[in-house]
Amino acid sequence: MKYSGYPEPGEIVVGKVDEIEDFGVFVDLEEYEDRRGLAHISEVASGWIKNVRDHVREGQTTVCKVLSIDEGSQQIDLSIKDVNDHQRKEAIQRWKNEQKADNWMSIAVGEDADEYGRIANELVEVHGTLYDAFEQAAILGDEALAETDLSDAEIDAIVETARENVSVPYVEVTGYVDLVCSTEAGVDAVRSALAAAEGNGEVPEEIDLEVTYVGAPEYRIKVRAPNYKTAEGQLEASAERARAAIEADGGSGEFHRERRTDDE
């Protein structure tokens, strides 16, 4: 997905060297539609430059800083020398991530340009970039796209594509358990069931499991784990421990994936 309009002065942008002249370098901006900038010879490298081609080559991917913009003449002045190593690496990684996200979008929603644009705009509006949207969809599932105006089918397609393609450092799943006990020991029974849900200190170190109150009789179980199989297994095991504990004290427990109580 390429941005329309112009970058901002001071912005770090990724481009491809399109044309080299004695006075400077023309750069096509890879992240913007139909935008081309010029890095004057004095902005290509530090020090005296005898031959521009000693520093850049046509077709080379480069990272530039936007110095100034004249929208009237459609002129964008760039600097290559003012970009440090950290900014260069960060910009290239961002650009590569967005290329991946473009591919994931094609998988999820097809090649229809209008549909692509509509859905992409929704994702960028909520998450800032397409890549961040897919990463959050891989981690949080439908919850990551709840603030968009996308249909259930579109959300399902994005989440499915994200979970098949995005590598994330951890994943997060959520479920709910209803705990009811009408006996005299009801309060203590619920407390015991919650302790059981939390694992009584026996949850593996790489697992982050949290049980919180939502609204009687519903409790949220949130699990963070290295992968979905582990996360789902720990979620179901937590709910089963709670159900078994409450039933042992004469109550009842029910696990479900969607929230039932009113919003907090």
Tab-separated table of C-alpha atoms in Angstrom:
chain	number	residue	atom	x	y	z
A	1	MET	CA	0.000	0.000	0.000
A	2	LYS	CA	1.463	3.347	-1.058
A	3	TYR	CA	0.475	6.606	0.586
A	4	SER	CA	-1.133	9.387	-1.416
A	5	GLY	CA	-0.039	12.986	-0.995
A	6	TYR	CA	3.409	14.067	0.130
A	7	PRO	CA	5.767	13.064	2.928
A	8	GLU	CA	6.497	15.561	5.682
A	9	PRO	CA	9.737	17.576	5.960
A	10	GLY	CA	12.065	15.678	8.276
A	11	GLU	CA	10.460	12.328	7.427
A	12	ILE	CA	12.721	9.351	6.699
A	13	VAL	CA	11.636	7.681	3.467
A	14	VAL	CA	12.669	4.676	1.392
A	15	GLY	CA	13.342	5.216	-2.289
A	16	LYS	CA	14.917	3.713	-5.375
A	17	VAL	CA	17.562	5.583	-7.349
A	18	ASP	CA	15.907	6.295	-10.699
A	19	GLU	CA	18.337	8.613	-12.447
A	20	ILE	CA	21.827	9.928	-11.741
A	21	GLU	CA	23.029	13.312	-13.018
A	22	ASP	CA	26.211	15.275	-12.375
A	23	PHE	CA	24.226	17.637	-10.121
A	24	GLY	CA	22.442	14.993	-8.056
A	25	VAL	CA	20.281	11.910	-7.799
A	26	PHE	CA	16.594	11.449	-8.603
A	27	VAL	CA	14.853	9.029	-6.258
A	28	ASP	CA	11.453	7.380	-6.677
A	29	LEU	CA	9.765	7.251	-3.265
A	30	GLU	CA	8.718	3.644	-2.752
A	31	GLU	CA	6.150	4.421	-0.054
A	32	TYR	CA	4.288	7.199	-1.912
A	33	GLU	CA	2.229	7.149	-5.094
A	34	ASP	CA	3.910	8.863	-8.045
A	35	ARG	CA	6.363	10.849	-5.937
A	36	ARG	CA	9.945	11.525	-6.955
A	37	GLY	CA	12.558	13.545	-5.144
A	38	LEU	CA	16.014	14.971	-5.797
A	39	ALA	CA	19.090	14.614	-3.618
A	40	HIS	CA	21.482	17.367	-4.723
A	41	ILE	CA	25.099	16.276	-5.083
A	42	SER	CA	25.891	18.085	-1.822
A	43	GLU	CA	23.330	15.876	-0.041
A	44	VAL	CA	24.503	12.521	-1.419
A	45	ALA	CA	27.538	12.053	0.841
A	46	SER	CA	29.689	14.032	3.245
A	47	GLY	CA	32.774	15.742	1.896
A	48	TRP	CA	33.756	16.589	-1.645
A	49	ILE	CA	32.230	14.392	-4.331
A	50	LYS	CA	34.096	13.920	-7.587
A	51	ASN	CA	31.657	11.473	-9.179
A	52	VAL	CA	28.147	10.865	-7.878
A	53	ARG	CA	28.245	7.328	-9.263
A	54	ASP	CA	30.974	6.446	-6.786
A	55	HIS	CA	28.311	6.703	-4.052
A	56	VAL	CA	25.045	5.495	-5.625
A	57	ARG	CA	23.922	3.377	-8.554
A	58	GLU	CA	20.730	3.299	-10.593
A	59	GLY	CA	18.152	0.865	-9.220
A	60	GLN	CA	19.675	0.997	-5.732
A	61	THR	CA	17.319	1.098	-2.760
A	62	THR	CA	18.253	4.020	-0.572
A	63	VAL	CA	16.950	5.820	2.497
A	64	CYS	CA	16.586	9.599	2.475
A	65	LYS	CA	15.547	12.413	4.747
A	66	VAL	CA	12.972	14.844	3.348
A	67	LEU	CA	14.437	18.350	3.489
A	68	SER	CA	11.681	20.423	1.920
A	69	ILE	CA	8.611	20.162	-0.292
A	70	ASP	CA	7.134	22.499	-2.872
A	71	GLU	CA	3.756	21.048	-3.797
A	72	GLY	CA	3.200	23.704	-6.447
A	73	SER	CA	6.169	22.517	-8.478
A	74	GLN	CA	5.897	18.968	-7.048
A	75	GLN	CA	9.518	19.248	-5.941
A	76	ILE	CA	10.783	17.146	-3.052
A	77	ASP	CA	14.317	17.871	-1.841
A	78	LEU	CA	16.066	14.925	-0.220
A	79	SER	CA	19.236	14.158	1.682
A	80	ILE	CA	20.960	10.781	1.680
A	81	LYS	CA	23.892	11.831	3.848
A	82	ASP	CA	21.696	13.046	6.740
A	83	VAL	CA	20.383	9.525	7.468
A	84	ASN	CA	22.258	7.605	10.159
A	85	ASP	CA	22.702	3.828	10.299
A	86	HIS	CA	19.924	3.320	12.849
A	87	GLN	CA	17.417	5.340	10.822
A	88	ARG	CA	18.443	3.493	7.650
A	89	LYS	CA	17.964	0.035	9.169
A	90	GLU	CA	14.680	1.018	10.791
A	91	ALA	CA	13.286	2.481	7.548
A	92	ILE	CA	14.318	-0.530	5.452
A	93	GLN	CA	12.727	-2.892	7.966
A	94	ARG	CA	9.529	-0.830	7.983
A	95	TRP	CA	9.441	-0.886	4.192
A	96	LYS	CA	10.015	-4.644	4.075
A	97	ASN	CA	7.269	-5.154	6.648
A	98	GLU	CA	4.820	-3.144	4.578
A	99	GLN	CA	5.694	-5.162	1.485
A	100	LYS	CA	4.845	-8.304	3.435
A	101	ALA	CA	1.601	-6.726	4.604
A	102	ASP	CA	0.700	-5.843	1.007
A	103	ASN	CA	1.070	-9.496	0.099
A	104	TRP	CA	-1.019	-10.598	3.087
A	105	MET	CA	-3.727	-8.145	2.074
A	106	SER	CA	-3.871	-9.696	-1.399
A	107	ILE	CA	-4.230	-13.135	0.167
A	108	ALA	CA	-6.949	-11.987	2.567
A	109	VAL	CA	-9.081	-9.727	0.383
A	110	GLY	CA	-8.092	-10.447	-3.227
A	111	GLU	CA	-6.902	-8.112	-5.968
A	112	ASP	CA	-9.920	-5.789	-6.264
A	113	ALA	CA	-8.361	-2.329	-5.929
A	114	ASP	CA	-11.445	-0.676	-4.429
A	115	GLU	CA	-11.950	-3.384	-1.812
A	116	TYR	CA	-8.241	-3.422	-1.051
A	117	GLY	CA	-8.200	0.330	-0.519
A	118	ARG	CA	-11.321	0.387	1.645
A	119	ILE	CA	-10.128	-2.408	3.931
A	120	ALA	CA	-6.552	-1.128	4.055
A	121	ASN	CA	-7.747	2.336	5.095
A	122	GLU	CA	-9.779	0.798	7.930
A	123	LEU	CA	-6.749	-1.127	9.184
A	124	VAL	CA	-4.397	1.850	8.941
A	125	GLU	CA	-6.931	4.112	10.672
A	126	VAL	CA	-6.959	1.834	13.727
A	127	HIS	CA	-3.392	0.491	13.801
A	128	GLY	CA	-1.252	3.041	11.968
A	129	THR	CA	0.226	0.595	9.419
A	130	LEU	CA	-0.941	-2.518	7.613
A	131	TYR	CA	1.861	-4.560	9.154
A	132	ASP	CA	0.895	-3.560	12.691
A	133	ALA	CA	-2.727	-4.434	11.920
A	134	PHE	CA	-1.816	-7.938	10.772
A	135	GLU	CA	0.575	-8.444	13.680
A	136	GLN	CA	-2.120	-7.474	16.185
A	137	ALA	CA	-4.641	-9.678	14.373
A	138	ALA	CA	-2.215	-12.590	14.710
A	139	ILE	CA	-1.797	-11.928	18.431
A	140	LEU	CA	-5.303	-10.892	19.503
A	141	GLY	CA	-7.546	-12.307	16.782
A	142	ASP	CA	-10.928	-10.643	16.187
A	143	GLU	CA	-10.406	-8.365	19.183
A	144	ALA	CA	-7.659	-6.480	17.306
A	145	LEU	CA	-10.153	-5.456	14.598
A	146	ALA	CA	-13.144	-4.693	16.793
A	147	GLU	CA	-12.862	-0.927	16.238
A	148	THR	CA	-12.948	-1.201	12.452
A	149	ASP	CA	-16.075	-1.132	10.292
A	150	LEU	CA	-15.155	-4.362	8.559
A	151	SER	CA	-17.618	-7.212	8.180
A	152	ASP	CA	-17.276	-10.440	10.164
A	153	ALA	CA	-16.205	-12.258	6.995
A	154	GLU	CA	-13.504	-9.661	6.262
A	155	ILE	CA	-12.239	-9.793	9.837
A	156	ASP	CA	-12.143	-13.600	9.738
A	157	ALA	CA	-10.160	-13.519	6.489
A	158	ILE	CA	-7.609	-11.077	7.899
A	159	VAL	CA	-7.197	-12.978	11.166
A	160	GLU	CA	-6.828	-16.302	9.359
A	161	THR	CA	-4.231	-14.851	6.982
A	162	ALA	CA	-2.379	-13.191	9.854
A	163	ARG	CA	-2.205	-16.348	11.915
A	164	GLU	CA	-0.934	-18.331	8.958
A	165	ASN	CA	1.741	-15.833	7.911
A	166	VAL	CA	2.809	-13.479	10.707
A	167	SER	CA	5.623	-14.454	13.022
A	168	VAL	CA	5.026	-12.938	16.455
A	169	PRO	CA	7.073	-13.166	19.659
A	170	TYR	CA	4.026	-14.362	21.581
A	171	VAL	CA	0.317	-14.927	21.101
A	172	GLU	CA	-2.618	-14.024	23.305
A	173	VAL	CA	-5.959	-15.798	23.610
A	174	THR	CA	-8.949	-14.997	25.772
A	175	GLY	CA	-11.887	-16.980	27.083
A	176	TYR	CA	-14.488	-16.708	29.836
A	177	VAL	CA	-15.753	-18.950	32.589
A	178	ASP	CA	-19.022	-18.583	34.527
A	179	LEU	CA	-18.739	-19.730	38.146
A	180	VAL	CA	-21.914	-20.184	40.213
A	181	CYS	CA	-22.296	-21.673	43.685
A	182	SER	CA	-25.441	-21.177	45.785
A	183	THR	CA	-24.291	-23.085	48.877
A	184	GLU	CA	-23.303	-21.407	52.134
A	185	ALA	CA	-19.676	-21.769	51.138
A	186	GLY	CA	-20.323	-20.163	47.759
A	187	VAL	CA	-17.858	-17.288	48.113
A	188	ASP	CA	-15.055	-19.582	49.245
A	189	ALA	CA	-15.921	-22.047	46.489
A	190	VAL	CA	-15.556	-19.347	43.841
A	191	ARG	CA	-12.242	-18.234	45.341
A	192	SER	CA	-10.966	-21.808	45.240
A	193	ALA	CA	-12.122	-22.176	41.645
A	194	LEU	CA	-10.294	-18.975	40.653
A	195	ALA	CA	-7.115	-20.169	42.350
A	196	ALA	CA	-7.430	-23.438	40.435
A	197	ALA	CA	-7.931	-21.503	37.190
A	198	GLU	CA	-4.730	-19.579	37.849
A	199	GLY	CA	-2.895	-22.887	38.204
A	200	ASN	CA	-2.030	-22.803	41.916
A	201	GLY	CA	1.527	-21.811	40.987
A	202	GLU	CA	2.009	-24.695	38.551
A	203	VAL	CA	1.677	-22.833	35.229
A	204	PRO	CA	4.882	-23.125	33.130
A	205	GLU	CA	7.275	-20.153	33.250
A	206	GLU	CA	6.837	-19.249	29.596
A	207	ILE	CA	3.073	-18.869	30.109
A	208	ASP	CA	1.433	-15.680	31.361
A	209	LEU	CA	-2.040	-16.564	32.643
A	210	GLU	CA	-4.360	-14.005	34.212
A	211	VAL	CA	-7.888	-14.414	35.590
A	212	THR	CA	-9.948	-11.266	36.180
A	213	TYR	CA	-13.503	-10.445	37.242
A	214	VAL	CA	-15.792	-9.202	34.487
A	215	GLY	CA	-19.243	-9.215	36.068
A	216	ALA	CA	-21.091	-11.848	38.090
A	217	PRO	CA	-20.836	-14.714	37.388
A	218	GLU	CA	-18.303	-14.187	34.579
A	219	TYR	CA	-14.497	-14.208	34.792
A	220	ARG	CA	-12.015	-13.553	32.002
A	221	ILE	CA	-9.075	-15.900	31.411
A	222	LYS	CA	-6.259	-14.368	29.375
A	223	VAL	CA	-3.273	-16.438	28.268
A	224	ARG	CA	-0.049	-15.305	26.594
A	225	ALA	CA	2.171	-18.055	25.220
A	226	PRO	CA	4.855	-18.723	22.583
A	227	ASN	CA	2.375	-20.263	20.118
A	228	TYR	CA	-1.346	-20.784	19.562
A	229	LYS	CA	-1.424	-24.488	20.323
A	230	THR	CA	0.121	-23.913	23.739
A	231	ALA	CA	-2.038	-20.854	24.429
A	232	GLU	CA	-5.279	-22.627	23.539
A	233	GLY	CA	-4.269	-25.678	25.592
A	234	GLN	CA	-3.504	-23.559	28.642
A	235	LEU	CA	-6.756	-21.614	28.262
A	236	GLU	CA	-8.877	-24.753	28.118
A	237	ALA	CA	-6.952	-26.352	30.985
A	238	SER	CA	-7.465	-23.249	33.133
A	239	ALA	CA	-11.212	-23.260	32.503
A	240	GLU	CA	-11.434	-26.995	33.194
A	241	ARG	CA	-9.614	-26.601	36.513
A	242	ALA	CA	-12.063	-23.882	37.545
A	243	ARG	CA	-15.077	-25.950	36.484
A	244	ALA	CA	-13.879	-29.038	38.342
A	245	ALA	CA	-13.134	-27.037	41.489
A	246	ILE	CA	-16.508	-25.283	41.636
A	247	GLU	CA	-18.418	-28.496	40.918
A	248	ALA	CA	-16.538	-30.252	43.723
A	249	ASP	CA	-18.005	-27.636	46.089
A	250	GLY	CA	-21.544	-28.066	44.776
A	251	GLY	CA	-21.518	-25.284	42.195
A	252	SER	CA	-21.368	-25.165	38.431
A	253	GLY	CA	-18.962	-23.808	35.858
A	254	GLU	CA	-19.211	-23.103	32.150
A	255	PHE	CA	-16.463	-22.113	29.713
A	256	HIS	CA	-17.218	-19.924	26.673
A	257	ARG	CA	-15.156	-17.881	24.225
A	258	GLU	CA	-17.311	-14.783	23.859
A	259	ARG	CA	-18.113	-12.301	26.597
A	260	ARG	CA	-21.712	-12.296	27.857
A	261	THR	CA	-21.898	-9.511	30.440
A	262	ASP	CA	-22.312	-5.837	29.550
A	263	ASP	CA	-19.230	-3.780	28.701
A	264	GLU	CA	-17.241	-2.538	31.660
